[in-house]
Amino acid sequence: MAKITRKPVPRKAAVPKKKAKAAVAKPKAPAKKSLKAMKPWTPAEIREVFSRFRKANPEPKGELEHVNPFTLLVAVVLSAQATDAGVNKATRALFEVADTPQKMLDLGEERLRDYIKTIGLYRTKAKNVIALSAKVLSDFGGEVPRTRAEIESLPGAGRKTANVVLNMAFGEHTMAVDTHVFRVGNRTGLAPGKTPLDVELGLEKVIPAEFMLHAHHWLILHGRYTCLARKPRCEVCLINDLCRWPEKTV
Ligand code: SF4
C-alpha cells in the first residue's frame, strides 16, 4: 500500500490586530453621576472666578493672527482641526498678499492652496475660503457680515466661527466653545453639558455680563495652558479652591 504523506499545512499568517485608532481629541461629555455630585456654583463664586481671571490677565487676546475682520474670518475657518500656531505660520505670508475678499479671489484657489498646504484639510478649506470670499463680495458688499445667521451662511463657517468673529471683530458677548472651553466648562462644573451648544448656553447663562467680552479667551487660555486635557495643572490653577472636579489633584 502506498504510504500517504501529508502535505504540511501552511500556517495562517498572523493577522495584525486592527491598528488602534489615532487618539482624537474629541470632547468627552461628563458622566451623569459626576454631574449630580457637583455642588452648584453660587453667583458669588462665579464672579470670584472671573475676577481672578481678569486680575491675572486683564486684556486676554486670541492667538489667531489677523489684520481685519475678513482675515480673522479666514483664520478661524482654517483653524478647524488645526492648531492656532500652525494656522499662523501659513497665514502670515498669505495675508500679506490677500487681506480682502477681492484679493483672495484674485489669488485664486490653486495659489491659495500653496500657501495653506501645511494645514490639515487644506484642499477643502481653500475651496471654502474662495467661495466665502465670493459670497462676502456678492452678498455683503465686501464686508464681513455682523449677524450670526449671515456669518453661518458663509461656506466653511459654523456656529463657532460666527461666535469667534462676533466676539473678536465686533465686540459681541458671544461664547465660542472649542475643545478647551468644552473641557473647562464640564470639569469645573461651571456649565456641564453633553454638546458644545449645551456648554455655550450654560456659560452664557451663568457668566455676569461684565465678564462676557473676555470670558471666551480666559476659558480657552485656562484650558490650553492650565486645565490640560491629560494632566491638568491643578497645583498652579488660579481657581483650584473653587473648581468642582472630583478628580482635581489639590
Ligand atoms: S483645579 Fe484642576 S481641574 Fe479644576 S480647573 Fe483647575 S486645573 Fe482644571
PDB file of C-alpha atoms and ligand atoms in Angstrom:
ATOM      1  CA  MET A   1       0.000   0.000   0.000  1.00  0.00           C
ATOM      2  CA  ALA A   2       1.320   3.374  -0.912  1.00  0.00           C
ATOM      3  CA  LYS A   3       2.359   5.453   2.030  1.00  0.00           C
ATOM      4  CA  ILE A   4       0.280   8.535   2.488  1.00  0.00           C
ATOM      5  CA  THR A   5       2.372  11.531   3.202  1.00  0.00           C
ATOM      6  CA  ARG A   6       0.586  14.544   4.498  1.00  0.00           C
ATOM      7  CA  LYS A   7       1.456  17.820   2.971  1.00  0.00           C
ATOM      8  CA  PRO A   8       2.384  20.300   5.639  1.00  0.00           C
ATOM      9  CA  VAL A   9      -0.488  22.720   6.107  1.00  0.00           C
ATOM     10  CA  PRO A  10       0.802  26.247   5.774  1.00  0.00           C
ATOM     11  CA  ARG A  11       0.250  28.170   8.916  1.00  0.00           C
ATOM     12  CA  LYS A  12      -2.012  31.106   8.631  1.00  0.00           C
ATOM     13  CA  ALA A  13      -0.086  34.282   8.615  1.00  0.00           C
ATOM     14  CA  ALA A  14      -0.699  36.141  11.794  1.00  0.00           C
ATOM     15  CA  VAL A  15      -3.320  38.754  11.102  1.00  0.00           C
ATOM     16  CA  PRO A  16      -2.200  42.012  12.572  1.00  0.00           C
ATOM     17  CA  LYS A  17      -4.598  43.346  15.099  1.00  0.00           C
ATOM     18  CA  LYS A  18      -6.501  46.398  13.954  1.00  0.00           C
ATOM     19  CA  LYS A  19      -4.466  49.472  14.494  1.00  0.00           C
ATOM     20  CA  ALA A  20      -5.678  51.393  17.437  1.00  0.00           C
ATOM     21  CA  LYS A  21      -7.483  54.467  16.226  1.00  0.00           C
ATOM     22  CA  ALA A  22      -5.416  57.591  16.487  1.00  0.00           C
ATOM     23  CA  ALA A  23      -6.365  59.477  19.580  1.00  0.00           C
ATOM     24  CA  VAL A  24      -8.794  62.140  18.506  1.00  0.00           C
ATOM     25  CA  ALA A  25      -9.233  64.955  20.917  1.00  0.00           C
ATOM     26  CA  LYS A  26     -12.957  64.548  20.989  1.00  0.00           C
ATOM     27  CA  PRO A  27     -14.595  66.435  23.800  1.00  0.00           C
ATOM     28  CA  LYS A  28     -15.800  63.952  26.386  1.00  0.00           C
ATOM     29  CA  ALA A  29     -19.142  64.633  27.978  1.00  0.00           C
ATOM     30  CA  PRO A  30     -19.221  64.240  31.760  1.00  0.00           C
ATOM     31  CA  ALA A  31     -20.719  61.138  33.335  1.00  0.00           C
ATOM     32  CA  LYS A  32     -24.210  61.658  34.739  1.00  0.00           C
ATOM     33  CA  LYS A  33     -23.067  60.580  38.178  1.00  0.00           C
ATOM     34  CA  SER A  34     -20.292  63.154  38.369  1.00  0.00           C
ATOM     35  CA  LEU A  35     -22.683  65.885  37.254  1.00  0.00           C
ATOM     36  CA  LYS A  36     -25.043  65.043  40.091  1.00  0.00           C
ATOM     37  CA  ALA A  37     -22.220  65.006  42.618  1.00  0.00           C
ATOM     38  CA  MET A  38     -21.136  68.519  41.736  1.00  0.00           C
ATOM     39  CA  LYS A  39     -22.230  71.212  44.123  1.00  0.00           C
ATOM     40  CA  PRO A  40     -23.886  74.018  42.160  1.00  0.00           C
ATOM     41  CA  TRP A  41     -21.944  77.241  41.847  1.00  0.00           C
ATOM     42  CA  THR A  42     -23.211  80.338  43.584  1.00  0.00           C
ATOM     43  CA  PRO A  43     -23.247  83.660  41.674  1.00  0.00           C
ATOM     44  CA  ALA A  44     -20.625  84.993  44.129  1.00  0.00           C
ATOM     45  CA  GLU A  45     -18.274  82.106  43.354  1.00  0.00           C
ATOM     46  CA  ILE A  46     -18.656  82.602  39.615  1.00  0.00           C
ATOM     47  CA  ARG A  47     -17.923  86.296  39.997  1.00  0.00           C
ATOM     48  CA  GLU A  48     -14.847  85.362  42.027  1.00  0.00           C
ATOM     49  CA  VAL A  49     -13.568  83.008  39.287  1.00  0.00           C
ATOM     50  CA  PHE A  50     -13.793  85.619  36.572  1.00  0.00           C
ATOM     51  CA  SER A  51     -12.427  88.373  38.818  1.00  0.00           C
ATOM     52  CA  ARG A  52      -9.342  86.215  39.305  1.00  0.00           C
ATOM     53  CA  PHE A  53      -9.006  85.579  35.571  1.00  0.00           C
ATOM     54  CA  ARG A  54      -9.361  89.324  34.940  1.00  0.00           C
ATOM     55  CA  LYS A  55      -6.805  90.242  37.584  1.00  0.00           C
ATOM     56  CA  ALA A  56      -4.284  87.780  36.131  1.00  0.00           C
ATOM     57  CA  ASN A  57      -4.866  88.805  32.510  1.00  0.00           C
ATOM     58  CA  PRO A  58      -6.953  91.991  32.105  1.00  0.00           C
ATOM     59  CA  GLU A  59      -6.870  92.072  28.288  1.00  0.00           C
ATOM     60  CA  PRO A  60      -6.691  88.489  27.043  1.00  0.00           C
ATOM     61  CA  LYS A  61      -6.048  88.120  23.337  1.00  0.00           C
ATOM     62  CA  GLY A  62      -6.852  85.359  20.921  1.00  0.00           C
ATOM     63  CA  GLU A  63      -3.842  83.647  19.407  1.00  0.00           C
ATOM     64  CA  LEU A  64      -5.028  83.571  15.788  1.00  0.00           C
ATOM     65  CA  GLU A  65      -3.182  86.283  13.875  1.00  0.00           C
ATOM     66  CA  HIS A  66      -5.269  88.583  11.669  1.00  0.00           C
ATOM     67  CA  VAL A  67      -5.294  92.151  10.434  1.00  0.00           C
ATOM     68  CA  ASN A  68      -9.005  92.832   9.928  1.00  0.00           C
ATOM     69  CA  PRO A  69     -12.396  91.064  10.310  1.00  0.00           C
ATOM     70  CA  PHE A  70     -12.004  89.325   6.950  1.00  0.00           C
ATOM     71  CA  THR A  71      -8.622  87.800   7.781  1.00  0.00           C
ATOM     72  CA  LEU A  72      -9.983  86.811  11.201  1.00  0.00           C
ATOM     73  CA  LEU A  73     -12.858  85.021   9.476  1.00  0.00           C
ATOM     74  CA  VAL A  74     -10.443  83.228   7.138  1.00  0.00           C
ATOM     75  CA  ALA A  75      -8.114  82.295  10.006  1.00  0.00           C
ATOM     76  CA  VAL A  76     -10.988  80.807  12.014  1.00  0.00           C
ATOM     77  CA  VAL A  77     -12.203  78.787   9.022  1.00  0.00           C
ATOM     78  CA  LEU A  78      -8.657  77.489   8.516  1.00  0.00           C
ATOM     79  CA  SER A  79      -8.294  76.626  12.198  1.00  0.00           C
ATOM     80  CA  ALA A  80     -10.849  73.790  12.234  1.00  0.00           C
ATOM     81  CA  GLN A  81      -8.991  70.713  13.484  1.00  0.00           C
ATOM     82  CA  ALA A  82      -5.686  72.595  13.357  1.00  0.00           C
ATOM     83  CA  THR A  83      -3.637  74.477  15.911  1.00  0.00           C
ATOM     84  CA  ASP A  84      -3.555  78.273  16.016  1.00  0.00           C
ATOM     85  CA  ALA A  85       0.248  78.157  15.732  1.00  0.00           C
ATOM     86  CA  GLY A  86       0.014  76.043  12.561  1.00  0.00           C
ATOM     87  CA  VAL A  87      -2.549  78.397  11.030  1.00  0.00           C
ATOM     88  CA  ASN A  88      -0.488  81.488  11.900  1.00  0.00           C
ATOM     89  CA  LYS A  89       2.558  80.023  10.247  1.00  0.00           C
ATOM     90  CA  ALA A  90       0.654  79.739   6.970  1.00  0.00           C
ATOM     91  CA  THR A  91      -1.407  82.910   7.134  1.00  0.00           C
ATOM     92  CA  ARG A  92       1.457  85.309   7.862  1.00  0.00           C
ATOM     93  CA  ALA A  93       2.558  85.142   4.226  1.00  0.00           C
ATOM     94  CA  LEU A  94      -0.985  84.674   2.888  1.00  0.00           C
ATOM     95  CA  PHE A  95      -2.405  87.816   4.488  1.00  0.00           C
ATOM     96  CA  GLU A  96       0.461  89.892   3.097  1.00  0.00           C
ATOM     97  CA  VAL A  97      -0.906  89.236  -0.378  1.00  0.00           C
ATOM     98  CA  ALA A  98      -4.604  88.616   0.304  1.00  0.00           C
ATOM     99  CA  ASP A  99      -6.225  90.530   3.148  1.00  0.00           C
ATOM    100  CA  THR A 100      -9.532  91.330   1.410  1.00  0.00           C
ATOM    101  CA  PRO A 101     -12.129  89.151  -0.323  1.00  0.00           C
ATOM    102  CA  GLN A 102     -11.226  90.610  -3.734  1.00  0.00           C
ATOM    103  CA  LYS A 103      -7.504  89.949  -3.276  1.00  0.00           C
ATOM    104  CA  MET A 104      -8.302  86.407  -2.150  1.00  0.00           C
ATOM    105  CA  LEU A 105     -10.333  85.840  -5.331  1.00  0.00           C
ATOM    106  CA  ASP A 106      -7.548  87.346  -7.424  1.00  0.00           C
ATOM    107  CA  LEU A 107      -5.086  84.975  -5.783  1.00  0.00           C
ATOM    108  CA  GLY A 108      -7.253  82.019  -6.811  1.00  0.00           C
ATOM    109  CA  GLU A 109      -7.785  78.588  -5.334  1.00  0.00           C
ATOM    110  CA  GLU A 110      -4.644  76.970  -6.669  1.00  0.00           C
ATOM    111  CA  ARG A 111      -2.221  79.558  -5.327  1.00  0.00           C
ATOM    112  CA  LEU A 112      -4.173  79.757  -2.075  1.00  0.00           C
ATOM    113  CA  ARG A 113      -3.664  76.003  -1.678  1.00  0.00           C
ATOM    114  CA  ASP A 114       0.083  76.541  -1.895  1.00  0.00           C
ATOM    115  CA  TYR A 115       0.002  78.996   0.995  1.00  0.00           C
ATOM    116  CA  ILE A 116      -2.031  76.762   3.268  1.00  0.00           C
ATOM    117  CA  LYS A 117      -0.863  73.281   2.329  1.00  0.00           C
ATOM    118  CA  THR A 118       0.701  72.753   5.770  1.00  0.00           C
ATOM    119  CA  ILE A 119      -2.773  72.934   7.347  1.00  0.00           C
ATOM    120  CA  GLY A 120      -4.942  69.821   7.598  1.00  0.00           C
ATOM    121  CA  LEU A 121      -7.842  69.540   5.127  1.00  0.00           C
ATOM    122  CA  TYR A 122      -6.280  72.358   3.097  1.00  0.00           C
ATOM    123  CA  ARG A 123      -7.966  71.428  -0.181  1.00  0.00           C
ATOM    124  CA  THR A 124     -11.472  71.717   1.244  1.00  0.00           C
ATOM    125  CA  LYS A 125     -10.510  74.779   3.218  1.00  0.00           C
ATOM    126  CA  ALA A 126      -9.080  76.512   0.127  1.00  0.00           C
ATOM    127  CA  LYS A 127     -12.325  75.830  -1.717  1.00  0.00           C
ATOM    128  CA  ASN A 128     -14.332  77.262   1.183  1.00  0.00           C
ATOM    129  CA  VAL A 129     -12.178  80.368   1.542  1.00  0.00           C
ATOM    130  CA  ILE A 130     -12.573  81.174  -2.151  1.00  0.00           C
ATOM    131  CA  ALA A 131     -16.323  80.546  -2.010  1.00  0.00           C
ATOM    132  CA  LEU A 132     -16.770  82.600   1.147  1.00  0.00           C
ATOM    133  CA  SER A 133     -14.750  85.464  -0.350  1.00  0.00           C
ATOM    134  CA  ALA A 134     -17.038  85.442  -3.387  1.00  0.00           C
ATOM    135  CA  LYS A 135     -20.119  85.456  -1.148  1.00  0.00           C
ATOM    136  CA  VAL A 136     -18.827  88.245   1.094  1.00  0.00           C
ATOM    137  CA  LEU A 137     -18.346  90.301  -2.078  1.00  0.00           C
ATOM    138  CA  SER A 138     -21.600  89.435  -3.811  1.00  0.00           C
ATOM    139  CA  ASP A 139     -23.964  89.392  -0.823  1.00  0.00           C
ATOM    140  CA  PHE A 140     -22.380  91.683   1.755  1.00  0.00           C
ATOM    141  CA  GLY A 141     -20.600  94.396  -0.248  1.00  0.00           C
ATOM    142  CA  GLY A 142     -17.157  93.059   0.615  1.00  0.00           C
ATOM    143  CA  GLU A 143     -17.662  93.437   4.395  1.00  0.00           C
ATOM    144  CA  VAL A 144     -17.829  90.550   6.862  1.00  0.00           C
ATOM    145  CA  PRO A 145     -21.486  90.434   7.945  1.00  0.00           C
ATOM    146  CA  ARG A 146     -22.364  91.173  11.563  1.00  0.00           C
ATOM    147  CA  THR A 147     -25.112  88.703  12.349  1.00  0.00           C
ATOM    148  CA  ARG A 148     -24.769  85.082  13.355  1.00  0.00           C
ATOM    149  CA  ALA A 149     -27.124  83.833  10.639  1.00  0.00           C
ATOM    150  CA  GLU A 150     -25.252  85.700   7.919  1.00  0.00           C
ATOM    151  CA  ILE A 151     -21.830  84.519   9.076  1.00  0.00           C
ATOM    152  CA  GLU A 152     -23.098  80.943   9.343  1.00  0.00           C
ATOM    153  CA  SER A 153     -24.352  81.196   5.756  1.00  0.00           C
ATOM    154  CA  LEU A 154     -20.753  81.501   4.511  1.00  0.00           C
ATOM    155  CA  PRO A 155     -19.044  78.347   3.204  1.00  0.00           C
ATOM    156  CA  GLY A 156     -16.913  76.697   5.896  1.00  0.00           C
ATOM    157  CA  ALA A 157     -18.284  78.846   8.723  1.00  0.00           C
ATOM    158  CA  GLY A 158     -20.339  77.314  11.518  1.00  0.00           C
ATOM    159  CA  ARG A 159     -21.589  78.437  14.912  1.00  0.00           C
ATOM    160  CA  LYS A 160     -18.142  78.506  16.490  1.00  0.00           C
ATOM    161  CA  THR A 161     -16.737  80.637  13.653  1.00  0.00           C
ATOM    162  CA  ALA A 162     -19.639  83.054  13.996  1.00  0.00           C
ATOM    163  CA  ASN A 163     -19.120  83.305  17.760  1.00  0.00           C
ATOM    164  CA  VAL A 164     -15.390  83.998  17.421  1.00  0.00           C
ATOM    165  CA  VAL A 165     -15.888  86.634  14.706  1.00  0.00           C
ATOM    166  CA  LEU A 166     -18.774  88.329  16.520  1.00  0.00           C
ATOM    167  CA  ASN A 167     -16.744  88.452  19.727  1.00  0.00           C
ATOM    168  CA  MET A 168     -13.299  89.384  18.443  1.00  0.00           C
ATOM    169  CA  ALA A 169     -14.164  91.575  15.467  1.00  0.00           C
ATOM    170  CA  PHE A 170     -17.376  93.181  16.682  1.00  0.00           C
ATOM    171  CA  GLY A 171     -17.175  93.027  20.493  1.00  0.00           C
ATOM    172  CA  GLU A 172     -20.324  90.938  20.973  1.00  0.00           C
ATOM    173  CA  HIS A 173     -20.806  88.892  24.145  1.00  0.00           C
ATOM    174  CA  THR A 174     -20.682  85.506  22.453  1.00  0.00           C
ATOM    175  CA  MET A 175     -19.133  82.322  23.790  1.00  0.00           C
ATOM    176  CA  ALA A 176     -17.334  80.173  21.223  1.00  0.00           C
ATOM    177  CA  VAL A 177     -16.917  76.661  22.578  1.00  0.00           C
ATOM    178  CA  ASP A 178     -13.876  74.804  21.328  1.00  0.00           C
ATOM    179  CA  THR A 179     -12.369  71.678  22.831  1.00  0.00           C
ATOM    180  CA  HIS A 180     -10.708  73.679  25.657  1.00  0.00           C
ATOM    181  CA  VAL A 181     -13.806  75.619  26.675  1.00  0.00           C
ATOM    182  CA  PHE A 182     -15.875  72.432  26.491  1.00  0.00           C
ATOM    183  CA  ARG A 183     -13.485  70.648  28.857  1.00  0.00           C
ATOM    184  CA  VAL A 184     -13.185  73.535  31.317  1.00  0.00           C
ATOM    185  CA  GLY A 185     -16.954  74.134  31.366  1.00  0.00           C
ATOM    186  CA  ASN A 186     -17.523  70.496  32.212  1.00  0.00           C
ATOM    187  CA  ARG A 187     -14.666  69.821  34.606  1.00  0.00           C
ATOM    188  CA  THR A 188     -15.152  72.877  36.726  1.00  0.00           C
ATOM    189  CA  GLY A 189     -18.881  72.302  36.786  1.00  0.00           C
ATOM    190  CA  LEU A 190     -19.470  75.894  35.608  1.00  0.00           C
ATOM    191  CA  ALA A 191     -21.567  74.712  32.672  1.00  0.00           C
ATOM    192  CA  PRO A 192     -21.751  70.953  32.337  1.00  0.00           C
ATOM    193  CA  GLY A 193     -23.159  69.752  29.048  1.00  0.00           C
ATOM    194  CA  LYS A 194     -23.046  66.944  26.557  1.00  0.00           C
ATOM    195  CA  THR A 195     -22.573  69.119  23.498  1.00  0.00           C
ATOM    196  CA  PRO A 196     -20.676  72.327  22.756  1.00  0.00           C
ATOM    197  CA  LEU A 197     -24.035  74.094  22.387  1.00  0.00           C
ATOM    198  CA  ASP A 198     -25.118  72.972  25.903  1.00  0.00           C
ATOM    199  CA  VAL A 199     -21.891  74.351  27.326  1.00  0.00           C
ATOM    200  CA  GLU A 200     -22.151  77.576  25.318  1.00  0.00           C
ATOM    201  CA  LEU A 201     -25.677  78.283  26.526  1.00  0.00           C
ATOM    202  CA  GLY A 202     -24.822  77.215  30.084  1.00  0.00           C
ATOM    203  CA  LEU A 203     -21.830  79.574  30.248  1.00  0.00           C
ATOM    204  CA  GLU A 204     -23.817  82.460  28.759  1.00  0.00           C
ATOM    205  CA  LYS A 205     -26.424  81.928  31.449  1.00  0.00           C
ATOM    206  CA  VAL A 206     -24.095  81.998  34.443  1.00  0.00           C
ATOM    207  CA  ILE A 207     -21.299  84.422  33.491  1.00  0.00           C
ATOM    208  CA  PRO A 208     -22.070  88.013  34.517  1.00  0.00           C
ATOM    209  CA  ALA A 209     -22.286  90.428  31.567  1.00  0.00           C
ATOM    210  CA  GLU A 210     -19.296  92.460  32.746  1.00  0.00           C
ATOM    211  CA  PHE A 211     -17.027  89.463  32.064  1.00  0.00           C
ATOM    212  CA  MET A 212     -18.577  88.209  28.843  1.00  0.00           C
ATOM    213  CA  LEU A 213     -16.416  90.141  26.384  1.00  0.00           C
ATOM    214  CA  HIS A 214     -13.275  88.325  27.529  1.00  0.00           C
ATOM    215  CA  ALA A 215     -14.734  85.149  29.092  1.00  0.00           C
ATOM    216  CA  HIS A 216     -14.194  83.114  25.929  1.00  0.00           C
ATOM    217  CA  HIS A 217     -10.453  83.899  25.887  1.00  0.00           C
ATOM    218  CA  TRP A 218      -9.965  83.412  29.610  1.00  0.00           C
ATOM    219  CA  LEU A 219     -11.526  79.952  29.381  1.00  0.00           C
ATOM    220  CA  ILE A 220      -9.599  78.974  26.234  1.00  0.00           C
ATOM    221  CA  LEU A 221      -6.292  80.085  27.732  1.00  0.00           C
ATOM    222  CA  HIS A 222      -7.133  78.340  31.000  1.00  0.00           C
ATOM    223  CA  GLY A 223      -7.815  75.111  29.136  1.00  0.00           C
ATOM    224  CA  ARG A 224      -4.805  75.445  26.851  1.00  0.00           C
ATOM    225  CA  TYR A 225      -2.196  76.214  29.498  1.00  0.00           C
ATOM    226  CA  THR A 226      -3.532  75.103  32.888  1.00  0.00           C
ATOM    227  CA  CYS A 227      -6.525  72.777  32.770  1.00  0.00           C
ATOM    228  CA  LEU A 228      -4.814  70.496  30.259  1.00  0.00           C
ATOM    229  CA  ALA A 229      -6.706  67.563  28.799  1.00  0.00           C
ATOM    230  CA  ARG A 230      -4.480  64.750  30.062  1.00  0.00           C
ATOM    231  CA  LYS A 231      -2.718  66.256  33.035  1.00  0.00           C
ATOM    232  CA  PRO A 232      -4.428  69.332  34.416  1.00  0.00           C
ATOM    233  CA  ARG A 233      -2.034  71.531  36.359  1.00  0.00           C
ATOM    234  CA  CYS A 234      -4.317  71.840  39.377  1.00  0.00           C
ATOM    235  CA  GLU A 235      -1.428  72.761  41.668  1.00  0.00           C
ATOM    236  CA  VAL A 236      -0.917  76.072  39.851  1.00  0.00           C
ATOM    237  CA  CYS A 237      -4.561  76.665  38.953  1.00  0.00           C
ATOM    238  CA  LEU A 238      -5.973  80.038  39.958  1.00  0.00           C
ATOM    239  CA  ILE A 239      -9.360  78.600  40.783  1.00  0.00           C
ATOM    240  CA  ASN A 240      -8.454  75.257  42.314  1.00  0.00           C
ATOM    241  CA  ASP A 241     -10.244  76.015  45.593  1.00  0.00           C
ATOM    242  CA  LEU A 242     -13.497  76.626  43.723  1.00  0.00           C
ATOM    243  CA  CYS A 243     -13.302  74.007  40.949  1.00  0.00           C
ATOM    244  CA  ARG A 244     -15.826  71.190  41.381  1.00  0.00           C
ATOM    245  CA  TRP A 245     -13.945  68.463  39.510  1.00  0.00           C
ATOM    246  CA  PRO A 246     -13.831  65.421  41.817  1.00  0.00           C
ATOM    247  CA  GLU A 247     -10.513  64.331  40.282  1.00  0.00           C
ATOM    248  CA  LYS A 248      -8.653  67.603  40.743  1.00  0.00           C
ATOM    249  CA  THR A 249      -5.236  67.000  42.233  1.00  0.00           C
ATOM    250  CA  VAL A 250      -5.197  69.588  45.019  1.00  0.00           C
TER     251      VAL A 250
HETATM  252  S1  SF4 B   1      -8.419  72.649  39.645  1.00  0.00           S
HETATM  253 FE1  SF4 B   1      -7.601  71.335  38.051  1.00  0.00          FE
HETATM  254  S2  SF4 B   1      -9.426  70.504  37.036  1.00  0.00           S
HETATM  255 FE2  SF4 B   1     -10.083  72.277  38.201  1.00  0.00          FE
HETATM  256  S3  SF4 B   1      -9.979  73.982  36.749  1.00  0.00           S
HETATM  257 FE3  SF4 B   1      -8.057  73.926  37.846  1.00  0.00          FE
HETATM  258  S4  SF4 B   1      -6.709  72.720  36.539  1.00  0.00           S
HETATM  259 FE4  SF4 B   1      -8.800  72.306  35.884  1.00  0.00          FE
END
